Short mmCIF file of C-alpha atoms and ligand atoms in Angstrom, two decimals:
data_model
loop_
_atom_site.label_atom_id
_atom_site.label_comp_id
_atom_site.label_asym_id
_atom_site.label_seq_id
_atom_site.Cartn_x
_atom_site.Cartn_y
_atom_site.Cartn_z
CA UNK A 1211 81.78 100.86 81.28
CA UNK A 1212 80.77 103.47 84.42
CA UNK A 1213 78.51 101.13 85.16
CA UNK A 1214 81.45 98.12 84.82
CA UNK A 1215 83.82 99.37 87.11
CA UNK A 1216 81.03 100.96 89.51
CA UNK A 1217 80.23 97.05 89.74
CA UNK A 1218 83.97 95.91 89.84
CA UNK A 1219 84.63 98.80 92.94
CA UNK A 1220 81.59 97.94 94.94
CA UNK A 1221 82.57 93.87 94.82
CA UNK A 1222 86.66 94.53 95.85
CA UNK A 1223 85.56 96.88 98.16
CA UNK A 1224 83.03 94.66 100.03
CA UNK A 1225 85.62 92.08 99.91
CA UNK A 1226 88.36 94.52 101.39
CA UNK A 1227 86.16 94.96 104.23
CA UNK A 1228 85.18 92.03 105.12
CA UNK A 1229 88.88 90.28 105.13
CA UNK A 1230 89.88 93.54 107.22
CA UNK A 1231 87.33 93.29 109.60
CA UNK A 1232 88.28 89.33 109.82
CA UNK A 1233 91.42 90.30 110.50
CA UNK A 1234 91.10 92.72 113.17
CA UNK A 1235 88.70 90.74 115.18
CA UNK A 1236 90.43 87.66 115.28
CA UNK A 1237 91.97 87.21 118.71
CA UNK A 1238 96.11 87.14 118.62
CA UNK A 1239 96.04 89.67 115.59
CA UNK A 1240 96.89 92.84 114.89
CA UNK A 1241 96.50 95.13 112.12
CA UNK A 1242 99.19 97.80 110.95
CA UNK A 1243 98.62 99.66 107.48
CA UNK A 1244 101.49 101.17 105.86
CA UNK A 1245 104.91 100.40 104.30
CA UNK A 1246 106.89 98.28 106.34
CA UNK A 1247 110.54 98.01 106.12
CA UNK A 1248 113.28 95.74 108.12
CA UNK A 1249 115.81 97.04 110.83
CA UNK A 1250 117.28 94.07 111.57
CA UNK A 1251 116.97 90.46 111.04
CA UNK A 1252 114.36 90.53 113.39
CA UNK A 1253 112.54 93.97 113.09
CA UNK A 1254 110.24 95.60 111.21
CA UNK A 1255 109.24 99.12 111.33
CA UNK A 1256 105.64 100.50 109.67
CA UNK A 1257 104.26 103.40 110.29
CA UNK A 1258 106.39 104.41 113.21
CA UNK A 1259 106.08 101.12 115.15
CA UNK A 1260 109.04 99.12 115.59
CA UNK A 1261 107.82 95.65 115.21
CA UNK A 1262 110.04 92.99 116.93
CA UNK A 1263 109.46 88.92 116.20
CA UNK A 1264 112.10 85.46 116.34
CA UNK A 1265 109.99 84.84 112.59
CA UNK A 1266 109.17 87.52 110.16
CA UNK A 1267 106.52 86.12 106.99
CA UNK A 1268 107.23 88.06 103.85
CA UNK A 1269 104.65 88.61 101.81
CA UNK A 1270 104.69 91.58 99.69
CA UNK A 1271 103.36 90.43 96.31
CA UNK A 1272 104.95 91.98 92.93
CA UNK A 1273 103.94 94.57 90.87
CA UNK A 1274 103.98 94.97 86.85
CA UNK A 1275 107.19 94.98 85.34
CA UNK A 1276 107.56 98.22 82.62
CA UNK A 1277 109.94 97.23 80.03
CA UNK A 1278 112.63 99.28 78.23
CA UNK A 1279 110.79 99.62 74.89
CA UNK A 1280 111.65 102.84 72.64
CA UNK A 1281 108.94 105.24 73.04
CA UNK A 1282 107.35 103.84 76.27
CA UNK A 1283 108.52 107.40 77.98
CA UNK A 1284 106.90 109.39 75.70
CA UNK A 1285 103.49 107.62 75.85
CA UNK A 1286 100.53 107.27 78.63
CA UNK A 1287 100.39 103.01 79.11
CA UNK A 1288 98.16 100.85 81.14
CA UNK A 1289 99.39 97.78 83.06
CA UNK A 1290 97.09 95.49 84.61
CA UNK A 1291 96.51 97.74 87.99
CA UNK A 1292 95.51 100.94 86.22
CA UNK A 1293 93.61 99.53 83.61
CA UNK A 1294 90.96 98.63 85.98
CA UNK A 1295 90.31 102.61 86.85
CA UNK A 1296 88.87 102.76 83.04
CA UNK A 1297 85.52 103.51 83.24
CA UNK A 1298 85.47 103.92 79.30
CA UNK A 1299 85.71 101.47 76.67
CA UNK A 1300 89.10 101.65 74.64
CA UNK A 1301 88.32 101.71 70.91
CA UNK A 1302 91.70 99.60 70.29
CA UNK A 1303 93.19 98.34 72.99
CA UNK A 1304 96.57 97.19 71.90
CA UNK A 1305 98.12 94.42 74.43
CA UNK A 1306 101.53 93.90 74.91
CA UNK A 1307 102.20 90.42 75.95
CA UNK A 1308 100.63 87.47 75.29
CA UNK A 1309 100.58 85.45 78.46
CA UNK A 1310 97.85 85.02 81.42
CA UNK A 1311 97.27 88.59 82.19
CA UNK A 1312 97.46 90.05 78.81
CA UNK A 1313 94.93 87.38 77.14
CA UNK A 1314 92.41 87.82 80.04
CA UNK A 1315 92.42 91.64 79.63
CA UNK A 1316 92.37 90.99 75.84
CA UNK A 1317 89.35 88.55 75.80
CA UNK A 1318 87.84 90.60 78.15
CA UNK A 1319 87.77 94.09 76.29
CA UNK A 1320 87.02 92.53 73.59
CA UNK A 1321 83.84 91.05 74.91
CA UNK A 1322 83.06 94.10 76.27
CA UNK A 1323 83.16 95.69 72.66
CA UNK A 1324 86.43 97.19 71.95
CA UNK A 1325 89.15 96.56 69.06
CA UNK A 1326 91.66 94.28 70.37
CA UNK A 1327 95.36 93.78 69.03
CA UNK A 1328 97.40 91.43 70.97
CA UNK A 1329 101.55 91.64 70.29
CA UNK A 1330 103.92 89.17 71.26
CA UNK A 1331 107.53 89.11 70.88
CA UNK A 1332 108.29 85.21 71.04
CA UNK A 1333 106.61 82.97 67.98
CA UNK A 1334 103.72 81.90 69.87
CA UNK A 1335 101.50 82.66 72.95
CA UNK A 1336 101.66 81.88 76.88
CA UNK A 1337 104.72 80.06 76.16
CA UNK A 1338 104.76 78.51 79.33
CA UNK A 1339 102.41 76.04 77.78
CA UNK A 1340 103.14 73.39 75.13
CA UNK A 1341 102.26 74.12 71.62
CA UNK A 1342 99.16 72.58 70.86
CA UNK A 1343 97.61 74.72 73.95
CA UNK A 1344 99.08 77.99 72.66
CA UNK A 1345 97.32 76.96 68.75
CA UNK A 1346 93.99 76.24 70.38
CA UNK A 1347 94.25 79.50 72.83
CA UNK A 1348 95.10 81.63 69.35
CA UNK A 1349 92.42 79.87 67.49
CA UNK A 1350 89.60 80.72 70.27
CA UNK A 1351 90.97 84.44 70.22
CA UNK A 1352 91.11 84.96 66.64
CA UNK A 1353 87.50 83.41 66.19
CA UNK A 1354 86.63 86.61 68.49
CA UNK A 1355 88.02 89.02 66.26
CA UNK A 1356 91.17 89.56 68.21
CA UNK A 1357 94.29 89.97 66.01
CA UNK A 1358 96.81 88.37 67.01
CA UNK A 1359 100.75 89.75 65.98
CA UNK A 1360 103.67 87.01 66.93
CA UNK A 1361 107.36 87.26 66.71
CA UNK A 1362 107.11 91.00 67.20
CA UNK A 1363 110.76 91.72 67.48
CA UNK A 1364 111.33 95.37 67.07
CA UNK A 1365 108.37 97.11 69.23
CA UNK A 1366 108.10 100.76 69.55
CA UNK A 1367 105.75 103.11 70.68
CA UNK A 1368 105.29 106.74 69.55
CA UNK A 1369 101.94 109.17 70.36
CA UNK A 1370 100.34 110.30 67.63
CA UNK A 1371 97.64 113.05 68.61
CA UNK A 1372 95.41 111.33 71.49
CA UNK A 1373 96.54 107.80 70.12
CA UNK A 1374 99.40 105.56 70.19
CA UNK A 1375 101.46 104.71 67.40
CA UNK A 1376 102.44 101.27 68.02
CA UNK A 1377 105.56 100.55 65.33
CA UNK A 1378 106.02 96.48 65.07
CA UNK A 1379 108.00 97.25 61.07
CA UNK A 1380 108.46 92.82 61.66
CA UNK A 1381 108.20 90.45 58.68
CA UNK A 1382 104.78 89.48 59.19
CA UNK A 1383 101.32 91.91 58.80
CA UNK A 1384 101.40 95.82 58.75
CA UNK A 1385 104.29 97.50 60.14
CA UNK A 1386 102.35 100.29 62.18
CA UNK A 1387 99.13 99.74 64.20
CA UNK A 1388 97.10 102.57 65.76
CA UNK A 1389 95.85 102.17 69.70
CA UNK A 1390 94.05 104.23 71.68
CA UNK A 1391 95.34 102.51 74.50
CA UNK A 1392 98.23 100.29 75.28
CA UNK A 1393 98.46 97.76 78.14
CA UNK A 1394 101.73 96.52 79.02
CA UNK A 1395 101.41 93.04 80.31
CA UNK A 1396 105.07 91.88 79.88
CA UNK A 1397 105.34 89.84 83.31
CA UNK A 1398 105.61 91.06 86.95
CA UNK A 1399 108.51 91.73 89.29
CA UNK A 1400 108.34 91.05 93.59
CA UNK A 1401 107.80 94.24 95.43
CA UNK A 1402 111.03 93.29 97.31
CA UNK A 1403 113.30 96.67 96.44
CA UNK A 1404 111.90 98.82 99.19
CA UNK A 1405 111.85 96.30 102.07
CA UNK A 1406 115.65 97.31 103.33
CA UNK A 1407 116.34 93.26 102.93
CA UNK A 1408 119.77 94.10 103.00
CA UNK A 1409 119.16 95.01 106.68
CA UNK A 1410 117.88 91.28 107.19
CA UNK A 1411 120.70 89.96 105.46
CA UNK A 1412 119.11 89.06 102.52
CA UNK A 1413 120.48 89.61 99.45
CA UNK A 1414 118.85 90.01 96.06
CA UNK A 1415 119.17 88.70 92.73
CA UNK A 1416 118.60 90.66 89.90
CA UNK A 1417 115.50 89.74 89.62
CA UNK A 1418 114.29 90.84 92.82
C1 FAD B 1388 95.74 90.47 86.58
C2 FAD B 1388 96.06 89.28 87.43
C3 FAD B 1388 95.28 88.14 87.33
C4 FAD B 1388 95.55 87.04 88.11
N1 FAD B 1388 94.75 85.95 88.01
C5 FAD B 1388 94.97 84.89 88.81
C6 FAD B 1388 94.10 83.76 88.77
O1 FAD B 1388 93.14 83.70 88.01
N2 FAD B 1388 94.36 82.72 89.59
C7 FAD B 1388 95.42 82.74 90.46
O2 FAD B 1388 95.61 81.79 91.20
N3 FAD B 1388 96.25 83.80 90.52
C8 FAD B 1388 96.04 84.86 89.72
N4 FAD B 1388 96.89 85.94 89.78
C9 FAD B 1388 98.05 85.88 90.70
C10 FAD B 1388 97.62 86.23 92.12
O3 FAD B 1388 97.01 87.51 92.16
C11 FAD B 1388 98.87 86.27 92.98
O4 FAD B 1388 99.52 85.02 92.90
C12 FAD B 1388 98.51 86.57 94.42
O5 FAD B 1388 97.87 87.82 94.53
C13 FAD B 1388 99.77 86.57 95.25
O6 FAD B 1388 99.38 86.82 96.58
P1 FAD B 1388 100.33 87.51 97.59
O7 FAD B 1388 99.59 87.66 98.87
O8 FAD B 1388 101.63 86.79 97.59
O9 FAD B 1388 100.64 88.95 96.97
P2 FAD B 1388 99.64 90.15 96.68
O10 FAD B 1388 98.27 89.70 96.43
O11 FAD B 1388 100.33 90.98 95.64
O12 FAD B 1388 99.63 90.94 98.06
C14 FAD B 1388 100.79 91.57 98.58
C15 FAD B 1388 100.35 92.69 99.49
O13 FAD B 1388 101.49 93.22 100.17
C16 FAD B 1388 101.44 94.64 100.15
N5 FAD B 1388 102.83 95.14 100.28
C17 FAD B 1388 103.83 95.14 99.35
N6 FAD B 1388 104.97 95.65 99.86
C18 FAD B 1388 104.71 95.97 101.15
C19 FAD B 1388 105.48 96.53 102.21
N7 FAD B 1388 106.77 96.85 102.08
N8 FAD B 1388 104.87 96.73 103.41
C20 FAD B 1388 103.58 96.39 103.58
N9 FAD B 1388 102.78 95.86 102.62
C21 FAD B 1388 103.35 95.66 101.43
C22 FAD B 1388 100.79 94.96 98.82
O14 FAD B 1388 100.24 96.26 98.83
C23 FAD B 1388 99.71 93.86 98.74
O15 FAD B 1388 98.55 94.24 99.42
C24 FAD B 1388 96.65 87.06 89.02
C25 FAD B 1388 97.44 88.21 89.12
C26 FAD B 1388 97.16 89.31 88.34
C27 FAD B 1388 98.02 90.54 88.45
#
């Protein structure tokens, strides 16, 4: 897995470059780095420069969301960011969530060798697709060894030594699974909270 990420940091950090560099050169454009923030409808500040334009572009992406399970303060949990600093292979990598993200970082670990357990509240996977989708995704998944736990209603998370207790007590399978590492994937929420929108006149929803 050193070798893995080595890989994965020299790639995103050619490709960092590169787009920077294209950005910086190109005529008309200019490059600020930090965290920018509005004054008014019209005005941005970042890092000390106050930033003045008729049209402001947001753009600021979203982040992983970290649900209220009980336990999930008392344990250390991946989300899709910091799993990528792993330069070790998790001997069972418990996923929670079984949409996008959380399949592709469960298919992926497991090809890469490790125990995979994939928990999902709602009665079948990436939901967002019809049914017979979700039955052939399962099918591919469980023909790799990964186990797949639906309808897992009453998640909860508890360490135990330098594992995880994962407690899923629903009707279906073993009530307790043991992880060495737990990756939330549970869906992802705009970075808008710390962009002073208010300032703009923008109000949010609670959903960001
Ligand atoms: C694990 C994963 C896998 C994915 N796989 C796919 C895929 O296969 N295909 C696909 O189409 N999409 C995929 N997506 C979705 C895709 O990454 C997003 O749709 C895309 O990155 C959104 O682009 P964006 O520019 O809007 O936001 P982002 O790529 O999130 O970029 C937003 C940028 O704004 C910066 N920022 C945030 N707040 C501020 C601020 N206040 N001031 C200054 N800068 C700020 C952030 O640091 C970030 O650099 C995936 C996402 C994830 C997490």
């Amino acid at each position: 897995m050193k070798a893995v990420k080595a890989r994965k940091d020299e790639i995103s950090a050619r490709s960092r470059t590169r787009f920077e560099s294209w950005l910086k050169d190109m005529p008309g454009s200019t490059v600020y780095k930090g965290h920018a923030r509005f004054e008014s409808a019209r005005e941005v500040t970042v890092s000390g420069h106050l930033l003045t334009a008729d049209q402001i572009f947001i753009n600021e992406g979203g982040r992983a969301i970290v649900a209220t399970m009980p336990g999930i303060d008392q344990i250390n949990f991946l989300t899709h960011t910091s799993i990528l600093q792993l330069d070790t292979l998790p001997h069972h990598l418990v996923v929670i969530g079984g949409s996008y993200i959380g399949l592709e970082f469960a298919q992926m670990s497991r090809r890469f060798g490790s125990e995979v357990t994939i928990v999902e509240t709602a009665p079948r996977l990436i939901q967002h697709e019809d049914a017979d989708i979700s039955a052939a995704v399962r099918e591919i998944l469980e023909a790799e060894k990964i186990i797949v736990r639906l309808d897992a209603q009453c998640v909860h998370f508890e360490p135990r030594g330098i594992e995880i207790a994962v407690r899923l007590s629903c009707t279906l399978g073993p009530p307790d699974i043991q992880a060495s590492h737990v990756l939330l994937a549970v869906g992802r929420r705009p970075n808008t909270d710390d962009l002073n929108l208010m300032k703009a006149g923008v109000e949010l929803d609670k959903r960001g």
